[in-house]
Short mmCIF file of C-alpha atoms in Angstrom, two decimals:
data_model
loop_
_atom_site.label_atom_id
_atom_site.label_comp_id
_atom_site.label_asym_id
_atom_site.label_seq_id
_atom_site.Cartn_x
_atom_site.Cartn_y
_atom_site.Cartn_z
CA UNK A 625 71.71 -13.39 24.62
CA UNK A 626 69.64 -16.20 22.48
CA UNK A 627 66.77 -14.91 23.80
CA UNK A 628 67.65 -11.14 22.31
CA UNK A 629 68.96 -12.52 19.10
CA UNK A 630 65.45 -14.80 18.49
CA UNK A 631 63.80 -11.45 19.48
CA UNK A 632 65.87 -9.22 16.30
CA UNK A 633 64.99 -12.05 14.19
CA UNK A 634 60.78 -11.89 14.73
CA UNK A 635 61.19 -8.57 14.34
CA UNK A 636 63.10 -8.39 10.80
CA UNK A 637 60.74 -10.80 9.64
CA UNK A 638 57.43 -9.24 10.40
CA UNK A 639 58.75 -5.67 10.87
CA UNK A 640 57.17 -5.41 14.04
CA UNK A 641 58.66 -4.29 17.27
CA UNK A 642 57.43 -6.19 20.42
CA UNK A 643 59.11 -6.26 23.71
CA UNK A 644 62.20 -6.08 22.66
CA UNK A 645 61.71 -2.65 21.62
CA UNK A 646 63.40 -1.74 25.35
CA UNK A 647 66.39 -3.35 24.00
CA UNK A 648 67.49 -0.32 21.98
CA UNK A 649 66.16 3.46 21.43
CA UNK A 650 67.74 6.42 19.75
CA UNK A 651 69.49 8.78 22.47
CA UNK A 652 70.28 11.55 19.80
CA UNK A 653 70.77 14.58 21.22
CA UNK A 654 67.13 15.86 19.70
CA UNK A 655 65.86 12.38 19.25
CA UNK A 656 61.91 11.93 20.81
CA UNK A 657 60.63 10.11 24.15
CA UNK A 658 58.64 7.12 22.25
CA UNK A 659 55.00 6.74 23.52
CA UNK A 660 54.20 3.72 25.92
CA UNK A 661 51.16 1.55 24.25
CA UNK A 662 49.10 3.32 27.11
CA UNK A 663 49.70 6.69 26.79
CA UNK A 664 47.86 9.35 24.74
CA UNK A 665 49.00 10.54 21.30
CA UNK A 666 48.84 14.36 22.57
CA UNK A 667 51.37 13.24 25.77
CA UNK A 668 54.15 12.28 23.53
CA UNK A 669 56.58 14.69 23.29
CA UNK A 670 59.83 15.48 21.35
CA UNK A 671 63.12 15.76 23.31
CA UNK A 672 64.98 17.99 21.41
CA UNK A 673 67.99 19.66 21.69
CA UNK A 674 68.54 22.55 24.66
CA UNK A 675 70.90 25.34 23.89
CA UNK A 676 71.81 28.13 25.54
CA UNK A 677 71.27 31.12 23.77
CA UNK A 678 73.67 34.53 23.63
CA UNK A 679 71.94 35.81 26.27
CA UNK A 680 71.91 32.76 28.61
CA UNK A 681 68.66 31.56 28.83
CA UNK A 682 68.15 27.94 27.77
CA UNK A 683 65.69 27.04 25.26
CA UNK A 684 63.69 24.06 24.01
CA UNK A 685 63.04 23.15 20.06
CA UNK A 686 60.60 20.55 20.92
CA UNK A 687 57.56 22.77 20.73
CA UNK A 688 58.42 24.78 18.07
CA UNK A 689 55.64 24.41 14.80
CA UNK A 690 57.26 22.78 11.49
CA UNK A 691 56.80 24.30 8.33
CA UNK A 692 57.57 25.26 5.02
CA UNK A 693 61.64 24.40 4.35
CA UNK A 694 62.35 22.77 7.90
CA UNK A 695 64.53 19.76 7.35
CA UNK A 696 63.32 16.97 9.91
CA UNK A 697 65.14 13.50 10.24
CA UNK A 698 62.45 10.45 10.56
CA UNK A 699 63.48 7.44 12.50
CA UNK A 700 61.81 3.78 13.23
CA UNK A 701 64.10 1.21 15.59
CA UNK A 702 64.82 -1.77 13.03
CA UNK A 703 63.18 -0.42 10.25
CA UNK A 704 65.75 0.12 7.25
CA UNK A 705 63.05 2.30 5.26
CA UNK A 706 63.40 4.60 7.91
CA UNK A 707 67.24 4.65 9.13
CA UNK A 708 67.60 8.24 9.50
CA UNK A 709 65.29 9.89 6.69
CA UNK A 710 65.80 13.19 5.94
CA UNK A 711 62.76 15.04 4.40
CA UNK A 712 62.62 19.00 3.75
CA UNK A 713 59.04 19.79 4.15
CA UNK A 714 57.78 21.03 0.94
CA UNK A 715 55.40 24.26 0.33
CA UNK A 716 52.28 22.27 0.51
CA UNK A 717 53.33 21.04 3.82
CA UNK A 718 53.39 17.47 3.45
CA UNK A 719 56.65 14.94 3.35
CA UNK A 720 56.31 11.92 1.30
CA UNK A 721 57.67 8.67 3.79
CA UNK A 722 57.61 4.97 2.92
CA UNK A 723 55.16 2.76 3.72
CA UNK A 724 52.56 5.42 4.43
CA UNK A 725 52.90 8.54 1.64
CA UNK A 726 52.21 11.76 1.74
CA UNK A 727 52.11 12.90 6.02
CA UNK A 728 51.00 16.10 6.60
CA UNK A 729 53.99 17.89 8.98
CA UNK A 730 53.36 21.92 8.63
CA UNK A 731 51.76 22.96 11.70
CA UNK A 732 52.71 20.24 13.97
CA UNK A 733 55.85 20.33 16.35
CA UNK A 734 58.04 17.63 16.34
CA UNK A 735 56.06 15.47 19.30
CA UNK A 736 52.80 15.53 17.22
CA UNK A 737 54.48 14.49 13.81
CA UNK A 738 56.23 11.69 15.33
CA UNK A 739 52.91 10.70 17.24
CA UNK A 740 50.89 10.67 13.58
CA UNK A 741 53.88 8.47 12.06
CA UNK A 742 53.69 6.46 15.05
CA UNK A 743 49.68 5.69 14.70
CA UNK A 744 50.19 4.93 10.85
CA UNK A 745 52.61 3.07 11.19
CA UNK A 746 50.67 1.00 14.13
CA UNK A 747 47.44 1.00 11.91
CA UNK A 748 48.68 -1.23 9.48
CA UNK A 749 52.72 -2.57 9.62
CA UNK A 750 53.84 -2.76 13.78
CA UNK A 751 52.74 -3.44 16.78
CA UNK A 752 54.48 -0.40 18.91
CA UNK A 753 56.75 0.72 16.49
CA UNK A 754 59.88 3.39 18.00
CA UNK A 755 59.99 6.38 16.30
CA UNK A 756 62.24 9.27 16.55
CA UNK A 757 61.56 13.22 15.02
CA UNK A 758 63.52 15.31 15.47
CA UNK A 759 64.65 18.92 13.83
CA UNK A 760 68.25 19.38 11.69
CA UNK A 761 67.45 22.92 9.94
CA UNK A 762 64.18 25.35 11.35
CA UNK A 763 64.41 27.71 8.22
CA UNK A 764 60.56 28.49 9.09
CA UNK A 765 61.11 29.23 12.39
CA UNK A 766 63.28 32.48 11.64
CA UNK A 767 62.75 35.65 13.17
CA UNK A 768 65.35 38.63 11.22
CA UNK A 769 67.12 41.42 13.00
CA UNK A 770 68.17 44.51 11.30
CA UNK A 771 69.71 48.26 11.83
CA UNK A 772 71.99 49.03 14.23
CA UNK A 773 73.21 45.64 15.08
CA UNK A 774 76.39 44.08 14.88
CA UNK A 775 75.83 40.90 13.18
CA UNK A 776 72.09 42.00 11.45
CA UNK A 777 70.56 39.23 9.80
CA UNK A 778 68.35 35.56 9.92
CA UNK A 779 68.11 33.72 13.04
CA UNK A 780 66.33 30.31 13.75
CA UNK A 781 64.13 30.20 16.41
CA UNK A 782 65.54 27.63 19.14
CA UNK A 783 63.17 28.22 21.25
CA UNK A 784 61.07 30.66 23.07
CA UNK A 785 63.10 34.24 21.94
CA UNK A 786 62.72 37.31 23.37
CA UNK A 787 63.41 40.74 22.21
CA UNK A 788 66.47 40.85 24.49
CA UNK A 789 67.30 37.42 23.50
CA UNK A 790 66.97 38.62 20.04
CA UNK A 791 69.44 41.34 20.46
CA UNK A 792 72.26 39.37 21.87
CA UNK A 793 72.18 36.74 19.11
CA UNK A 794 72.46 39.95 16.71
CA UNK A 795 76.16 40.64 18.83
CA UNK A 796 74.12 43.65 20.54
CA UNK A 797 74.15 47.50 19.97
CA UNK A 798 76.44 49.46 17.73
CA UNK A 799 77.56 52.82 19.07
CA UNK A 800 74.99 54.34 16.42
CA UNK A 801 72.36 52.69 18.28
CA UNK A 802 69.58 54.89 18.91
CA UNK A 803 66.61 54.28 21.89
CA UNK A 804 64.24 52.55 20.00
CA UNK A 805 63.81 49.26 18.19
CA UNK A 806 60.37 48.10 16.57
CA UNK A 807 59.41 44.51 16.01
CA UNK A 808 57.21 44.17 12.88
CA UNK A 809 54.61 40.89 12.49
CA UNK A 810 52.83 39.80 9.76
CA UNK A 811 49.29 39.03 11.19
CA UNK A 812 47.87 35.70 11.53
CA UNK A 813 44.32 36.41 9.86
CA UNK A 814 45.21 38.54 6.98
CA UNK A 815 48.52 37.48 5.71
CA UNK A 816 48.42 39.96 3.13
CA UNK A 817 47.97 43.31 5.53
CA UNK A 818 50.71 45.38 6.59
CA UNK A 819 52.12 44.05 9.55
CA UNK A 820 51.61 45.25 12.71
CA UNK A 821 54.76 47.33 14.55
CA UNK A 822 55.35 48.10 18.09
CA UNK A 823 57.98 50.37 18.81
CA UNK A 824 59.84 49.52 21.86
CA UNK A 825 62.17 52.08 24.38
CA UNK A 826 65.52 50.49 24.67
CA UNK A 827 66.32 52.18 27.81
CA UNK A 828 63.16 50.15 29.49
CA UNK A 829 64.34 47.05 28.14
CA UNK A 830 66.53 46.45 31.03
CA UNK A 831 63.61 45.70 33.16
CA UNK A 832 62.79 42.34 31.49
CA UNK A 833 59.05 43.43 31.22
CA UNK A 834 56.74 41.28 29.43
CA UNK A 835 55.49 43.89 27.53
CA UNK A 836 58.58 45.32 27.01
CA UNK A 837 60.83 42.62 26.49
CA UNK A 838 58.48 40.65 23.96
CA UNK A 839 58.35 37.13 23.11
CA UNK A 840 59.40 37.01 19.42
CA UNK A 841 57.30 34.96 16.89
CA UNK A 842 58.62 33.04 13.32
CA UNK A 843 58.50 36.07 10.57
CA UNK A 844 59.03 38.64 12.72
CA UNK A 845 61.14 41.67 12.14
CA UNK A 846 62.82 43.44 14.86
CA UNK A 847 65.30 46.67 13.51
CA UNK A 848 67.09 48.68 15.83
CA UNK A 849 66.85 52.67 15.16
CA UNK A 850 70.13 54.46 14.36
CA UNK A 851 70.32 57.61 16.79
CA UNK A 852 69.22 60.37 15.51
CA UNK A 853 71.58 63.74 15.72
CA UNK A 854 71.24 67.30 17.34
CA UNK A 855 73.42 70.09 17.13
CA UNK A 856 75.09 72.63 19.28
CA UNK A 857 77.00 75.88 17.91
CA UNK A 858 77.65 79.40 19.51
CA UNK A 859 79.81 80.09 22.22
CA UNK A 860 80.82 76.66 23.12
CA UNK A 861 84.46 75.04 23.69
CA UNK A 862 83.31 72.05 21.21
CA UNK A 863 80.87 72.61 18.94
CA UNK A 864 79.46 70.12 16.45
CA UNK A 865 77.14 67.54 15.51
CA UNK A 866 76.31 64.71 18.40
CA UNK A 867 74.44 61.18 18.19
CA UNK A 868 71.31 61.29 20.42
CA UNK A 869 72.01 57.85 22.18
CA UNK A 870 70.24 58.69 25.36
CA UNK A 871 67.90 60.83 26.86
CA UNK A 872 69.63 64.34 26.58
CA UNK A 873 68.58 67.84 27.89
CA UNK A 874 69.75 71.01 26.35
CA UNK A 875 71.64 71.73 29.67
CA UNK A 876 73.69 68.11 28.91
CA UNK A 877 74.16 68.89 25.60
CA UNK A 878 76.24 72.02 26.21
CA UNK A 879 78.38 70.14 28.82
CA UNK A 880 78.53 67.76 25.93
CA UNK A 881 80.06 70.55 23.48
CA UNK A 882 82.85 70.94 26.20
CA UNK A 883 80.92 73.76 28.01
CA UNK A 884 80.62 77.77 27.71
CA UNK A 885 83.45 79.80 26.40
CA UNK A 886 83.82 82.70 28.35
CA UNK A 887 81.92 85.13 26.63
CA UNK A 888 78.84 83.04 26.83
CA UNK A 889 75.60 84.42 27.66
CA UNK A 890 74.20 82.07 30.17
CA UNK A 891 70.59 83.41 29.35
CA UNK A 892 70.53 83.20 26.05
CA UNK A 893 70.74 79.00 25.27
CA UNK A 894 68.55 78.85 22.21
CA UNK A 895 66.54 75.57 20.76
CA UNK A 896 65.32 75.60 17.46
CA UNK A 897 63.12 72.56 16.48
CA UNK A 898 61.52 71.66 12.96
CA UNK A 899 57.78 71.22 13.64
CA UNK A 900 56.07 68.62 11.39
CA UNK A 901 54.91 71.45 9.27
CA UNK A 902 58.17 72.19 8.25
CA UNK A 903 58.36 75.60 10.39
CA UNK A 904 60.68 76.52 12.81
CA UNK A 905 59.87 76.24 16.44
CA UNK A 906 62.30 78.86 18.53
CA UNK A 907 62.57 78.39 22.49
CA UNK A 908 65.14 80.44 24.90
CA UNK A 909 66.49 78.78 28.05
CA UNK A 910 68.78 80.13 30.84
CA UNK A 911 71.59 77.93 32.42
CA UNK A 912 71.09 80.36 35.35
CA UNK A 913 67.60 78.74 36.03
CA UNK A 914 69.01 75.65 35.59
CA UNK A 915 71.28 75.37 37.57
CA UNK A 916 69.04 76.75 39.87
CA UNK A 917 67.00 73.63 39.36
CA UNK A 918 64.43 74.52 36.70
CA UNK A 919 63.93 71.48 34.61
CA UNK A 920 65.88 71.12 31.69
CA UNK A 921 63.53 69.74 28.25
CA UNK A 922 64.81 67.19 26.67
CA UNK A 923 66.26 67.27 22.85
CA UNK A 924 64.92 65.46 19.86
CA UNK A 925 66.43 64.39 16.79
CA UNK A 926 67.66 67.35 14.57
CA UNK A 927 67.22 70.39 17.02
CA UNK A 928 70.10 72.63 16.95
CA UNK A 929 70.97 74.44 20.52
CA UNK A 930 73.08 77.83 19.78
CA UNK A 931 74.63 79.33 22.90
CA UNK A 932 74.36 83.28 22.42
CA UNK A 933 77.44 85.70 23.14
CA UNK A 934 77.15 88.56 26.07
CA UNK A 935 78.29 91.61 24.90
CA UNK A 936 79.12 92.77 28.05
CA UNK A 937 81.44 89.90 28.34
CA UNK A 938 83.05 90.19 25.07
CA UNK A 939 83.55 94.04 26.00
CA UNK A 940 84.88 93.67 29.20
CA UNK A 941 87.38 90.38 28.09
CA UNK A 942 88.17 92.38 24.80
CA UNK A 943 89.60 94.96 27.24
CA UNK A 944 91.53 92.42 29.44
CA UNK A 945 92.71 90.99 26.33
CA UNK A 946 94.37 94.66 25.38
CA UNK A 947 96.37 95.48 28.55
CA UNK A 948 97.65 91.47 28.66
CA UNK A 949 99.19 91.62 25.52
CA UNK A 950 98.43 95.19 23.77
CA UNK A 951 100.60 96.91 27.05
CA UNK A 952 102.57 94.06 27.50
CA UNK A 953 103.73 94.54 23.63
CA UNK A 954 104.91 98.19 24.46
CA UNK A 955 106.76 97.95 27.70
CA UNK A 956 108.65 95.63 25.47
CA UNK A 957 109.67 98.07 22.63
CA UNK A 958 110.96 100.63 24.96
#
């Protein structure tokens, strides 16, 4: 115990930590692994929080970049000047710390910046000085989620994020959700150009595909299309207006509308479709031919399926329809 308490003493007086620097560390939960006098600048490494994200996965903060608005905490074992300093890194990218100025921190993960403090700090005021970055807001490492998601809005980066990932922190899918979501992203070399958007199929998400499921980046944009609508009218038990949520084929969509009424023509289905023009595209299908397994095409938003009447059909029920109740009626008044 002497021994430890002649150690504090040498280093309050010359602010220098020697070997008694194994005496005490920070074990914050996101406090960093302090370098050994041996071992490279570039091997030290932050050892920040893990969390578990909505979706599961567990993520890492420590190699996330720092910039603009991040609020870091800076801490050196025995030093008072640095008991827990908070710093929001500025615009210009540079926090202002005692002893050594202005320390340039945009750019850098946590590891690195700690690893620069460290080597100032070494340069001219300790021998092996103990310090500690580590992350308490990442407002630049925000990725924002839009359209139809539950909970749309800004979300930190707490790792490496995927689209999926992405998703799940947003609370998922609305039941307006349609099959496509696009990620926007500013580009790197021209800051000013529109930003580059991939459009990416929901219903291959599920995969977990690289180049499906992409690995999100700070400033990106993902928004989540609402489904788009088609209609079906005629001789159906139900019809109205529908979301297009999935892949649907005019044969699904009249099952969809409750089915044929009795009079229906089975070979006259009709799709009309807009072409980008602005004309009207007209196509006539048979539920005949597919049910005898003829493919059925597959609807896009806004095409309106009209099931025709037979008038065969509505002859030949119109006279059922007379003898059930038209004969019925007068056997009744005699």
């Amino acid at each position: 115990m002497n021994a430890i308490r002649v150690c504090g003493v040498t280093i309050g007086a010359v602010l220098a930590l020697t070997s008694c620097a194994g005496l005490s560390q920070p074990t914050g939960p996101t406090a960093a692994v302090p370098s050994s006098p041996a071992a490279k600048p570039a091997a030290v490494a932050a050892v920040s929080r893990s969390d578990a994200d909505a979706s599961g996965t567990t993520t890492d903060v420590s190699d996330l970049t720092l910039g603009a608005g991040d609020l870091i905490e800076v801490s050196v074992f025995d030093v008072p000047e640095f008991s827990n300093l908070k710093a929001r890194i500025p615009s210009s990218g540079a926090i202002t710390l005692p002893l050594l100025g202005p320390v340039s921190a945009a750019g850098l993960t946590a590891g690195e910046l700690q690893s620069v403090i460290r080597l100032r700090l070494q340069e001219k005021y300790m021998h092996d000085p103990q310090v500690s970055v580590f992350v308490t807001e990442h407002k630049s490492q925000r990725i924002h989620v839009s359209g139809a998601v539950k909970s749309p809005g800004a979300y930190e980066l707490l790792g490496r994020v995927r689209l999926a990932d992405a998703l799940a922190m947003a609370g998922g899918l609305t039941d307006e959700a349609g099959r496509s979501a696009q990620v926007s992203r500013k580009r790197a070399d021209a800051p000013t150009a529109p930003a580059v958007t991939t459009v990416i199929d929901l219903d291959k998400l599920a995969t977990a595909k690289d180049e499906v499921n992409l690995e999100l980046q700070a400033g990106d944009v993902v928004e989540v299309a609402r489904a788009g609508a088609y209609y079906v009218g005629g001789e159906v038990t139900r019809p109205g207006s529908f979301l297009l949520k999935a892949r649907t084929t005019v044969a699904q969509s009249v099952v969809n509308a409750g089915g044929v009424k009795d009079v229906a023509d089975w070979d006259d289905v009709r799709l009309y479709r807009r072409r980008p023009d602005g004309s009207t595209e007209l196509k006539t299908f048979s539920l005949n031919a597919f049910e005898d397994g003829k493919p059925s095409p597959e609807l896009q938003t806004d095409d309106v399926v009209i099931v025709g009447k037979s008038g065969v059909k509505a002859f030949l029920y119109g006279i059922r329809e007379f003898f059930k109740f038209g004969v019925g009626a007068s056997v009744g008044l005699i």
